[in-house]
Amino acid sequence: MARKVGACVLSLSSGRPPFLSQQLLQELEEEKRHDSSGDGDASTNASPAALSFAADVGTLLPGKEALKEHSAAHVESDMRSFFGLSASLFVVAQIRSGLLAPPDTSVAKGAGDVVLLSSAMERIAMPLEEYLDLASNVMHADLTECPYEAVGPGYSRKHADRALKRARQWTEKALSWWNQEDNGARSGQQLLLPVVGLDENAQQRCLEDVRKLAKEAGIASLGGAESSVGISLANLRYLDADTQITRIRKARAQAGPDVMLYAVMGTASLPQLVAALAVGANAVETSLPYMLTKLNTALSFAVEAEGPGGPLTVNLLDTRLCEDKAPISAGCPCWACERHTRGYMQHLLSAKELLGQMLLYLHNASMLIRLLEHVRALPSEEDRLAFARAWAPGLSSSLQQSETPPQPQV
Amino acid sequence: MAQSRSGPDGGAPARHGAEEEEEEHGGRGVSCGPALSVRVDETCGRARALTLALPHGPVITPVFQPVGTKGTIKGVTTQEMKEAPISCQILLGNTYHLANQPGAEVIRRMGGLHKFMNWDGNILTDSGGFQMVSLLRLAQITEEGVNFQSPSDGTELMLTPEESIRTQHRIGSDIVMMLDDVIHSCTVDDARFAEATDRTIRWLDRCIEAHKRGGEEDERNGFKSGPKHQNLFAIVQGGLDVSPGGLRERCLAEMAKRDADIPGYAIGGLAGGESKHQFWRVVDKCCRHLPAHKPRYLMGVGHPLDIVVCSALGVDMYDSVFGTRTARFGTAFTPSGSIKLKHAKFAKDAGPIAVGCPCSACRPARAGATQPAFSRASLHFLLKQASDNGVASIVTHHNLVYLLELVRSMRQAILDDRYPAFVNDFLRKQFPPEDSNAHVPLWVCEALEAAEIALDQDLSREVRDEGAQPAE
């Protein structure tokens, strides 16, 4: 693939990164490019990871026709150019908002139908193939998540079994579509197959199913950078932190070292994200910078191997900061920290000024990406686990050195 | 003479003001005070192209001043404001809002508003009087000042001319506005207008005294304020009375007596809902009487058509929240009028907001591309979705680029001695002769006649509908 997924995948807000103006998005991208180029890529001879975002296809549906026309009218056009995004941006297509609504059988008439929830909270059903076509051929997503049903500890066994069954059906159909001429597999894109097990055993069975189906579809191995499929660890967000990390670790062990393992972490905390990468996820998808920004909270730490050494965040609404001339986070090289003080940020956010959220999101995204890229780039599993133990002391039981020998492919 | 000051990062002093201005243009302007010199670069009829040498760099006119109410242009960074294609040289801050939040003293201790918001261009602050009247129902104006209830705790506060100047000193703006007695232009009370006009003159005297006495120079953080570093502008009041010997003339005559202490003038009391026929006549009257070598600032006016017409009458400076506020709701300026991007007809429109516009939305996203970074269709979609997707910033950027490019092209037309042709071109795009529903409004025709600008034959219609708006 031309682009390489970042360790940290951020959520898009209806096609664009939340809050960011065109200039600030470019600044974030420039900073990411700069960090990547100076972060040991020469030694690994790997291309730098691209600034990565996940797009909820449901929220894009109201613009579907315009998007299709745009895609048809311009050579090499896709959702990136439609939304003014850089061509090098890494995009993951997914159905996230649709999962918030319970399955609606009156809309989803058959097993082939997936239900998406538009940003206007309108449920829209479409055949699986249409979803894949949108994601792959119209959006030109680098990674496309095969749909799955939400399932977690609060769900009934019957529901969980149905989710497993449907995941299998959708996986089979998706693989079939993916391998057809001119579709995703031929365009250098990757399909993420969902692993949705309610418990460890179910997860294991689901992963075995995925491998088997992939093999039947003619995909000899799930692994390797050139593979057209990878695995999405779905529904992790319903689990407690320790279980999340354990599940990722088991999945890595079962899947082998080369399989693309994409962990959907939702609103997981910063220590959880660090731990997830340490135990074998290739990329974590998170809305943490968005959530923190909504709470007027800034990430503030130094990336030290022995741990952050203090609180990870600062509340910028704190009136004690109103005359603070220091940057949001000392030593942070982001665009906002180089130009603005905590005092100014305190004013902007308490005055509910749009620029406050823009600068704060830029800072939070920048800090989180740098930290997570750092974790992923650590040379060995031992180093990653040691780093994670320092940063996530609460998760130490699931971060002990263990039998898991395989290394994720970075 | 304008002063050089260090940048907001406290680094080496930036080369600003008259020094740089003289180098670029090879000439010194007329001193209007210790912190402002003005050079008349060219005139074309009554339209003027000036260069104002202010403490934070030159400002070329005609100029539109974007409004950064609370220390920020909403959704636009100071870097974007400074760099092309916006290339803003001066922006506006609202004293009332800044004094409430974060507080003038906080701003002073942070090194002044320039440092606080990291803006090394010029800043103009209003007096705070307008917000007292427009925002607060419980404001009461007395000879001492404006008595009002604090919006935060309900306590009574008094904004006097002296306090307004003191607050603006703490903020450290380059242009300080006097506190005037503001009343709504549509008020039907002649006696109140007369009282307000006379009081404004008395308050001007108090502002001049307060300005002369005030200010400070804090070498530690580079903060400087007071008459050597800030310019006090007077505000001409007098309601809509443009009769010979009437209130506007009376106010202008009194201010002329104080001209030595006034670096520049504003025309106040407009943009409050008065008819356009009354509006342009007040602008015309004031411009005819104000001194030729000093800047003229028309407060609260920022509609493109108003800017083009009023510059023909001799106005130099404008400000308004109109362009930035409407942008956030999806209204974008184009040479042929404003468009509402949320309208369904734009849902599949692949074109840019305005062809040839260099803003971040209209220009191609990358070199070699032909399509705009954002089509009307993509902006339509984004505006219809969640409000946190950055689209407000994108349309705001476009409208600011439009307004600042407009005034720059006006200036170029004045320098080239072709302002009448520019006006005709502008009107032809806004009111296409081939569109039977689009007529140049009567007030525009009358104002341009007063400015001795003849309309082309195809723009002069027998039927002139005052209510006609630029075509969408």
PDB file of N, CA, C and O in Angstrom, chain B residues 27-88:
ATOM      1  N   GLY B  27       8.592  57.615   0.973  1.00  0.00           N
ATOM      2  CA  GLY B  27       8.075  58.922   1.352  1.00  0.00           C
ATOM      3  C   GLY B  27       7.489  58.907   2.733  1.00  0.00           C
ATOM      4  O   GLY B  27       7.001  57.891   3.196  1.00  0.00           O
ATOM      5  N   ARG B  28       7.555  60.009   3.427  1.00  0.00           N
ATOM      6  CA  ARG B  28       7.032  60.129   4.777  1.00  0.00           C
ATOM      7  C   ARG B  28       5.651  60.744   4.701  1.00  0.00           C
ATOM      8  O   ARG B  28       5.401  61.653   3.924  1.00  0.00           O
ATOM      9  N   GLY B  29       4.749  60.253   5.492  1.00  0.00           N
ATOM     10  CA  GLY B  29       3.417  60.818   5.513  1.00  0.00           C
ATOM     11  C   GLY B  29       3.345  62.031   6.418  1.00  0.00           C
ATOM     12  O   GLY B  29       4.328  62.438   7.029  1.00  0.00           O
ATOM     13  N   VAL B  30       2.148  62.568   6.512  1.00  0.00           N
ATOM     14  CA  VAL B  30       1.910  63.703   7.395  1.00  0.00           C
ATOM     15  C   VAL B  30       1.641  63.162   8.788  1.00  0.00           C
ATOM     16  O   VAL B  30       0.843  62.250   8.958  1.00  0.00           O
ATOM     17  N   SER B  31       2.321  63.725   9.782  1.00  0.00           N
ATOM     18  CA  SER B  31       2.119  63.257  11.142  1.00  0.00           C
ATOM     19  C   SER B  31       0.748  63.712  11.661  1.00  0.00           C
ATOM     20  O   SER B  31       0.415  64.889  11.605  1.00  0.00           O
ATOM     21  N   CYS B  32      -0.024  62.757  12.140  1.00  0.00           N
ATOM     22  CA  CYS B  32      -1.332  63.074  12.732  1.00  0.00           C
ATOM     23  C   CYS B  32      -1.270  62.946  14.246  1.00  0.00           C
ATOM     24  O   CYS B  32      -2.274  63.048  14.929  1.00  0.00           O
ATOM     25  N   GLY B  33      -0.113  62.629  14.758  1.00  0.00           N
ATOM     26  CA  GLY B  33       0.074  62.429  16.185  1.00  0.00           C
ATOM     27  C   GLY B  33       1.333  61.606  16.382  1.00  0.00           C
ATOM     28  O   GLY B  33       1.933  61.156  15.405  1.00  0.00           O
ATOM     29  N   PRO B  34       1.735  61.392  17.645  1.00  0.00           N
ATOM     30  CA  PRO B  34       2.993  60.664  17.896  1.00  0.00           C
ATOM     31  C   PRO B  34       2.965  59.230  17.368  1.00  0.00           C
ATOM     32  O   PRO B  34       4.019  58.651  17.125  1.00  0.00           O
ATOM     33  N   ALA B  35       1.804  58.640  17.211  1.00  0.00           N
ATOM     34  CA  ALA B  35       1.735  57.219  16.834  1.00  0.00           C
ATOM     35  C   ALA B  35       1.076  56.996  15.480  1.00  0.00           C
ATOM     36  O   ALA B  35       0.672  55.875  15.173  1.00  0.00           O
ATOM     37  N   LEU B  36       0.943  58.031  14.691  1.00  0.00           N
ATOM     38  CA  LEU B  36       0.308  57.844  13.375  1.00  0.00           C
ATOM     39  C   LEU B  36       0.773  58.912  12.395  1.00  0.00           C
ATOM     40  O   LEU B  36       0.747  60.106  12.696  1.00  0.00           O
ATOM     41  N   SER B  37       1.226  58.459  11.264  1.00  0.00           N
ATOM     42  CA  SER B  37       1.417  59.388  10.147  1.00  0.00           C
ATOM     43  C   SER B  37       0.628  58.838   8.963  1.00  0.00           C
ATOM     44  O   SER B  37       0.461  57.624   8.819  1.00  0.00           O
ATOM     45  N   VAL B  38       0.144  59.752   8.171  1.00  0.00           N
ATOM     46  CA  VAL B  38      -0.737  59.381   7.065  1.00  0.00           C
ATOM     47  C   VAL B  38      -0.190  59.936   5.767  1.00  0.00           C
ATOM     48  O   VAL B  38       0.190  61.113   5.684  1.00  0.00           O
ATOM     49  N   ARG B  39      -0.114  59.075   4.774  1.00  0.00           N
ATOM     50  CA  ARG B  39       0.267  59.574   3.460  1.00  0.00           C
ATOM     51  C   ARG B  39      -0.884  59.310   2.488  1.00  0.00           C
ATOM     52  O   ARG B  39      -1.422  58.192   2.450  1.00  0.00           O
ATOM     53  N   VAL B  40      -1.249  60.333   1.758  1.00  0.00           N
ATOM     54  CA  VAL B  40      -2.267  60.158   0.727  1.00  0.00           C
ATOM     55  C   VAL B  40      -1.538  59.679  -0.521  1.00  0.00           C
ATOM     56  O   VAL B  40      -0.825  60.432  -1.176  1.00  0.00           O
ATOM     57  N   ASP B  41      -1.701  58.406  -0.812  1.00  0.00           N
ATOM     58  CA  ASP B  41      -0.984  57.834  -1.957  1.00  0.00           C
ATOM     59  C   ASP B  41      -1.611  58.281  -3.276  1.00  0.00           C
ATOM     60  O   ASP B  41      -0.913  58.513  -4.252  1.00  0.00           O
ATOM     61  N   GLU B  42      -2.922  58.329  -3.272  1.00  0.00           N
ATOM     62  CA  GLU B  42      -3.610  58.733  -4.505  1.00  0.00           C
ATOM     63  C   GLU B  42      -5.064  59.024  -4.176  1.00  0.00           C
ATOM     64  O   GLU B  42      -5.599  58.499  -3.197  1.00  0.00           O
ATOM     65  N   THR B  43      -5.661  59.879  -4.969  1.00  0.00           N
ATOM     66  CA  THR B  43      -7.108  60.055  -4.889  1.00  0.00           C
ATOM     67  C   THR B  43      -7.677  59.867  -6.293  1.00  0.00           C
ATOM     68  O   THR B  43      -6.979  60.085  -7.289  1.00  0.00           O
ATOM     69  N   CYS B  44      -8.923  59.450  -6.312  1.00  0.00           N
ATOM     70  CA  CYS B  44      -9.615  59.304  -7.589  1.00  0.00           C
ATOM     71  C   CYS B  44     -11.025  59.826  -7.341  1.00  0.00           C
ATOM     72  O   CYS B  44     -11.840  59.137  -6.722  1.00  0.00           O
ATOM     73  N   GLY B  45     -11.291  61.043  -7.760  1.00  0.00           N
ATOM     74  CA  GLY B  45     -12.523  61.697  -7.342  1.00  0.00           C
ATOM     75  C   GLY B  45     -12.431  61.916  -5.844  1.00  0.00           C
ATOM     76  O   GLY B  45     -11.424  62.409  -5.331  1.00  0.00           O
ATOM     77  N   ARG B  46     -13.442  61.444  -5.123  1.00  0.00           N
ATOM     78  CA  ARG B  46     -13.393  61.576  -3.667  1.00  0.00           C
ATOM     79  C   ARG B  46     -12.826  60.320  -2.991  1.00  0.00           C
ATOM     80  O   ARG B  46     -12.600  60.310  -1.772  1.00  0.00           O
ATOM     81  N   ALA B  47     -12.622  59.276  -3.764  1.00  0.00           N
ATOM     82  CA  ALA B  47     -12.063  58.039  -3.189  1.00  0.00           C
ATOM     83  C   ALA B  47     -10.577  58.227  -2.912  1.00  0.00           C
ATOM     84  O   ALA B  47      -9.874  58.892  -3.675  1.00  0.00           O
ATOM     85  N   ARG B  48     -10.120  57.627  -1.826  1.00  0.00           N
ATOM     86  CA  ARG B  48      -8.730  57.858  -1.390  1.00  0.00           C
ATOM     87  C   ARG B  48      -7.995  56.539  -1.167  1.00  0.00           C
ATOM     88  O   ARG B  48      -8.581  55.558  -0.706  1.00  0.00           O
ATOM     89  N   ALA B  49      -6.712  56.558  -1.486  1.00  0.00           N
ATOM     90  CA  ALA B  49      -5.826  55.449  -1.125  1.00  0.00           C
ATOM     91  C   ALA B  49      -4.768  56.033  -0.204  1.00  0.00           C
ATOM     92  O   ALA B  49      -3.923  56.816  -0.643  1.00  0.00           O
ATOM     93  N   LEU B  50      -4.828  55.663   1.082  1.00  0.00           N
ATOM     94  CA  LEU B  50      -3.890  56.194   2.068  1.00  0.00           C
ATOM     95  C   LEU B  50      -2.951  55.097   2.529  1.00  0.00           C
ATOM     96  O   LEU B  50      -3.235  53.909   2.363  1.00  0.00           O
ATOM     97  N   THR B  51      -1.859  55.511   3.132  1.00  0.00           N
ATOM     98  CA  THR B  51      -1.048  54.582   3.908  1.00  0.00           C
ATOM     99  C   THR B  51      -0.946  55.146   5.319  1.00  0.00           C
ATOM    100  O   THR B  51      -0.455  56.261   5.509  1.00  0.00           O
ATOM    101  N   LEU B  52      -1.455  54.361   6.284  1.00  0.00           N
ATOM    102  CA  LEU B  52      -1.395  54.771   7.682  1.00  0.00           C
ATOM    103  C   LEU B  52      -0.190  54.076   8.315  1.00  0.00           C
ATOM    104  O   LEU B  52      -0.112  52.846   8.293  1.00  0.00           O
ATOM    105  N   ALA B  53       0.725  54.862   8.855  1.00  0.00           N
ATOM    106  CA  ALA B  53       1.862  54.258   9.554  1.00  0.00           C
ATOM    107  C   ALA B  53       1.507  54.188  11.032  1.00  0.00           C
ATOM    108  O   ALA B  53       1.538  55.182  11.747  1.00  0.00           O
ATOM    109  N   LEU B  54       1.144  52.985  11.463  1.00  0.00           N
ATOM    110  CA  LEU B  54       0.713  52.752  12.844  1.00  0.00           C
ATOM    111  C   LEU B  54       1.802  51.997  13.603  1.00  0.00           C
ATOM    112  O   LEU B  54       2.728  51.453  12.996  1.00  0.00           O
ATOM    113  N   PRO B  55       1.698  51.932  14.928  1.00  0.00           N
ATOM    114  CA  PRO B  55       2.767  51.295  15.712  1.00  0.00           C
ATOM    115  C   PRO B  55       3.061  49.846  15.329  1.00  0.00           C
ATOM    116  O   PRO B  55       4.182  49.378  15.505  1.00  0.00           O
ATOM    117  N   HIS B  56       2.092  49.120  14.827  1.00  0.00           N
ATOM    118  CA  HIS B  56       2.353  47.730  14.449  1.00  0.00           C
ATOM    119  C   HIS B  56       2.322  47.551  12.940  1.00  0.00           C
ATOM    120  O   HIS B  56       1.842  46.527  12.433  1.00  0.00           O
ATOM    121  N   GLY B  57       2.869  48.514  12.226  1.00  0.00           N
ATOM    122  CA  GLY B  57       3.023  48.343  10.792  1.00  0.00           C
ATOM    123  C   GLY B  57       2.080  49.194   9.976  1.00  0.00           C
ATOM    124  O   GLY B  57       1.109  49.751  10.490  1.00  0.00           O
ATOM    125  N   PRO B  58       2.376  49.289   8.681  1.00  0.00           N
ATOM    126  CA  PRO B  58       1.555  50.120   7.816  1.00  0.00           C
ATOM    127  C   PRO B  58       0.193  49.487   7.540  1.00  0.00           C
ATOM    128  O   PRO B  58       0.068  48.262   7.519  1.00  0.00           O
ATOM    129  N   VAL B  59      -0.775  50.338   7.353  1.00  0.00           N
ATOM    130  CA  VAL B  59      -2.104  49.892   6.947  1.00  0.00           C
ATOM    131  C   VAL B  59      -2.471  50.665   5.697  1.00  0.00           C
ATOM    132  O   VAL B  59      -2.486  51.902   5.701  1.00  0.00           O
ATOM    133  N   ILE B  60      -2.739  49.938   4.631  1.00  0.00           N
ATOM    134  CA  ILE B  60      -3.140  50.604   3.392  1.00  0.00           C
ATOM    135  C   ILE B  60      -4.662  50.647   3.328  1.00  0.00           C
ATOM    136  O   ILE B  60      -5.341  49.738   3.797  1.00  0.00           O
ATOM    137  N   THR B  61      -5.157  51.749   2.770  1.00  0.00           N
ATOM    138  CA  THR B  61      -6.613  51.920   2.704  1.00  0.00           C
ATOM    139  C   THR B  61      -7.064  52.021   1.255  1.00  0.00           C
ATOM    140  O   THR B  61      -6.241  52.333   0.390  1.00  0.00           O
ATOM    141  N   PRO B  62      -8.342  51.825   1.001  1.00  0.00           N
ATOM    142  CA  PRO B  62      -9.410  51.484   1.927  1.00  0.00           C
ATOM    143  C   PRO B  62      -9.120  50.152   2.619  1.00  0.00           C
ATOM    144  O   PRO B  62      -8.544  49.244   2.024  1.00  0.00           O
ATOM    145  N   VAL B  63      -9.568  50.061   3.882  1.00  0.00           N
ATOM    146  CA  VAL B  63      -9.273  48.853   4.645  1.00  0.00           C
ATOM    147  C   VAL B  63     -10.533  48.356   5.343  1.00  0.00           C
ATOM    148  O   VAL B  63     -11.318  49.143   5.867  1.00  0.00           O
ATOM    149  N   PHE B  64     -10.699  47.039   5.313  1.00  0.00           N
ATOM    150  CA  PHE B  64     -11.744  46.404   6.105  1.00  0.00           C
ATOM    151  C   PHE B  64     -11.082  45.768   7.314  1.00  0.00           C
ATOM    152  O   PHE B  64     -10.107  45.029   7.171  1.00  0.00           O
ATOM    153  N   GLN B  65     -11.607  46.064   8.493  1.00  0.00           N
ATOM    154  CA  GLN B  65     -11.028  45.539   9.731  1.00  0.00           C
ATOM    155  C   GLN B  65     -11.901  44.394  10.261  1.00  0.00           C
ATOM    156  O   GLN B  65     -13.002  44.632  10.746  1.00  0.00           O
ATOM    157  N   PRO B  66     -11.420  43.160  10.170  1.00  0.00           N
ATOM    158  CA  PRO B  66     -12.199  42.039  10.718  1.00  0.00           C
ATOM    159  C   PRO B  66     -12.368  42.206  12.230  1.00  0.00           C
ATOM    160  O   PRO B  66     -11.488  42.744  12.900  1.00  0.00           O
ATOM    161  N   VAL B  67     -13.475  41.730  12.735  1.00  0.00           N
ATOM    162  CA  VAL B  67     -13.774  41.914  14.157  1.00  0.00           C
ATOM    163  C   VAL B  67     -13.414  40.665  14.956  1.00  0.00           C
ATOM    164  O   VAL B  67     -13.962  39.590  14.733  1.00  0.00           O
ATOM    165  N   GLY B  68     -12.484  40.838  15.873  1.00  0.00           N
ATOM    166  CA  GLY B  68     -12.106  39.765  16.794  1.00  0.00           C
ATOM    167  C   GLY B  68     -12.633  40.128  18.164  1.00  0.00           C
ATOM    168  O   GLY B  68     -11.893  40.585  19.030  1.00  0.00           O
ATOM    169  N   THR B  69     -13.894  39.900  18.371  1.00  0.00           N
ATOM    170  CA  THR B  69     -14.599  40.408  19.557  1.00  0.00           C
ATOM    171  C   THR B  69     -13.851  40.134  20.862  1.00  0.00           C
ATOM    172  O   THR B  69     -13.564  41.049  21.628  1.00  0.00           O
ATOM    173  N   LYS B  70     -13.553  38.872  21.090  1.00  0.00           N
ATOM    174  CA  LYS B  70     -12.965  38.499  22.390  1.00  0.00           C
ATOM    175  C   LYS B  70     -11.506  38.060  22.231  1.00  0.00           C
ATOM    176  O   LYS B  70     -11.082  37.063  22.804  1.00  0.00           O
ATOM    177  N   GLY B  71     -10.759  38.776  21.416  1.00  0.00           N
ATOM    178  CA  GLY B  71      -9.351  38.434  21.282  1.00  0.00           C
ATOM    179  C   GLY B  71      -9.094  37.321  20.293  1.00  0.00           C
ATOM    180  O   GLY B  71      -8.036  36.685  20.327  1.00  0.00           O
ATOM    181  N   THR B  72     -10.033  37.077  19.397  1.00  0.00           N
ATOM    182  CA  THR B  72      -9.831  36.116  18.307  1.00  0.00           C
ATOM    183  C   THR B  72     -10.870  36.369  17.217  1.00  0.00           C
ATOM    184  O   THR B  72     -12.017  36.704  17.527  1.00  0.00           O
ATOM    185  N   ILE B  73     -10.426  36.227  15.989  1.00  0.00           N
ATOM    186  CA  ILE B  73     -11.398  36.167  14.900  1.00  0.00           C
ATOM    187  C   ILE B  73     -11.963  34.755  14.969  1.00  0.00           C
ATOM    188  O   ILE B  73     -11.194  33.787  14.937  1.00  0.00           O
ATOM    189  N   LYS B  74     -13.251  34.626  15.078  1.00  0.00           N
ATOM    190  CA  LYS B  74     -13.824  33.310  15.367  1.00  0.00           C
ATOM    191  C   LYS B  74     -13.439  32.272  14.311  1.00  0.00           C
ATOM    192  O   LYS B  74     -13.788  32.408  13.141  1.00  0.00           O
ATOM    193  N   GLY B  75     -12.698  31.270  14.747  1.00  0.00           N
ATOM    194  CA  GLY B  75     -12.371  30.154  13.871  1.00  0.00           C
ATOM    195  C   GLY B  75     -11.198  30.378  12.938  1.00  0.00           C
ATOM    196  O   GLY B  75     -10.936  29.552  12.072  1.00  0.00           O
ATOM    197  N   VAL B  76     -10.473  31.486  13.109  1.00  0.00           N
ATOM    198  CA  VAL B  76      -9.332  31.758  12.225  1.00  0.00           C
ATOM    199  C   VAL B  76      -8.117  32.079  13.105  1.00  0.00           C
ATOM    200  O   VAL B  76      -8.210  32.872  14.038  1.00  0.00           O
ATOM    201  N   THR B  77      -6.992  31.466  12.793  1.00  0.00           N
ATOM    202  CA  THR B  77      -5.789  31.709  13.595  1.00  0.00           C
ATOM    203  C   THR B  77      -5.166  33.058  13.210  1.00  0.00           C
ATOM    204  O   THR B  77      -5.397  33.573  12.114  1.00  0.00           O
ATOM    205  N   THR B  78      -4.355  33.582  14.120  1.00  0.00           N
ATOM    206  CA  THR B  78      -3.689  34.857  13.818  1.00  0.00           C
ATOM    207  C   THR B  78      -2.719  34.699  12.651  1.00  0.00           C
ATOM    208  O   THR B  78      -2.490  35.639  11.901  1.00  0.00           O
ATOM    209  N   GLN B  79      -2.165  33.505  12.520  1.00  0.00           N
ATOM    210  CA  GLN B  79      -1.250  33.299  11.390  1.00  0.00           C
ATOM    211  C   GLN B  79      -2.001  33.382  10.066  1.00  0.00           C
ATOM    212  O   GLN B  79      -1.533  34.013   9.115  1.00  0.00           O
ATOM    213  N   GLU B  80      -3.168  32.752  10.029  1.00  0.00           N
ATOM    214  CA  GLU B  80      -3.981  32.846   8.810  1.00  0.00           C
ATOM    215  C   GLU B  80      -4.373  34.287   8.539  1.00  0.00           C
ATOM    216  O   GLU B  80      -4.429  34.723   7.389  1.00  0.00           O
ATOM    217  N   MET B  81      -4.673  35.034   9.598  1.00  0.00           N
ATOM    218  CA  MET B  81      -5.064  36.438   9.410  1.00  0.00           C
ATOM    219  C   MET B  81      -3.924  37.228   8.796  1.00  0.00           C
ATOM    220  O   MET B  81      -4.123  38.101   7.956  1.00  0.00           O
ATOM    221  N   LYS B  82      -2.712  36.916   9.233  1.00  0.00           N
ATOM    222  CA  LYS B  82      -1.564  37.706   8.799  1.00  0.00           C
ATOM    223  C   LYS B  82      -1.096  37.338   7.391  1.00  0.00           C
ATOM    224  O   LYS B  82      -0.727  38.201   6.596  1.00  0.00           O
ATOM    225  N   GLU B  83      -1.121  36.043   7.101  1.00  0.00           N
ATOM    226  CA  GLU B  83      -0.534  35.590   5.838  1.00  0.00           C
ATOM    227  C   GLU B  83      -1.507  35.729   4.673  1.00  0.00           C
ATOM    228  O   GLU B  83      -2.713  35.826   4.854  1.00  0.00           O
ATOM    229  N   ALA B  84      -0.947  35.704   3.467  1.00  0.00           N
ATOM    230  CA  ALA B  84      -1.773  35.708   2.263  1.00  0.00           C
ATOM    231  C   ALA B  84      -2.621  34.439   2.275  1.00  0.00           C
ATOM    232  O   ALA B  84      -2.181  33.410   2.788  1.00  0.00           O
ATOM    233  N   PRO B  85      -3.823  34.458   1.770  1.00  0.00           N
ATOM    234  CA  PRO B  85      -4.415  35.559   1.021  1.00  0.00           C
ATOM    235  C   PRO B  85      -5.190  36.576   1.861  1.00  0.00           C
ATOM    236  O   PRO B  85      -5.660  37.549   1.313  1.00  0.00           O
ATOM    237  N   ILE B  86      -5.317  36.369   3.179  1.00  0.00           N
ATOM    238  CA  ILE B  86      -6.047  37.383   3.956  1.00  0.00           C
ATOM    239  C   ILE B  86      -5.179  38.633   4.110  1.00  0.00           C
ATOM    240  O   ILE B  86      -5.612  39.747   3.843  1.00  0.00           O
ATOM    241  N   SER B  87      -3.944  38.450   4.542  1.00  0.00           N
ATOM    242  CA  SER B  87      -2.983  39.567   4.664  1.00  0.00           C
ATOM    243  C   SER B  87      -3.578  40.744   5.419  1.00  0.00           C
ATOM    244  O   SER B  87      -3.508  41.892   4.973  1.00  0.00           O
ATOM    245  N   CYS B  88      -4.143  40.443   6.572  1.00  0.00           N
ATOM    246  CA  CYS B  88      -4.785  41.492   7.369  1.00  0.00           C
ATOM    247  C   CYS B  88      -3.718  42.345   8.067  1.00  0.00           C
ATOM    248  O   CYS B  88      -2.725  41.824   8.573  1.00  0.00           O
TER     249      CYS B  88
END
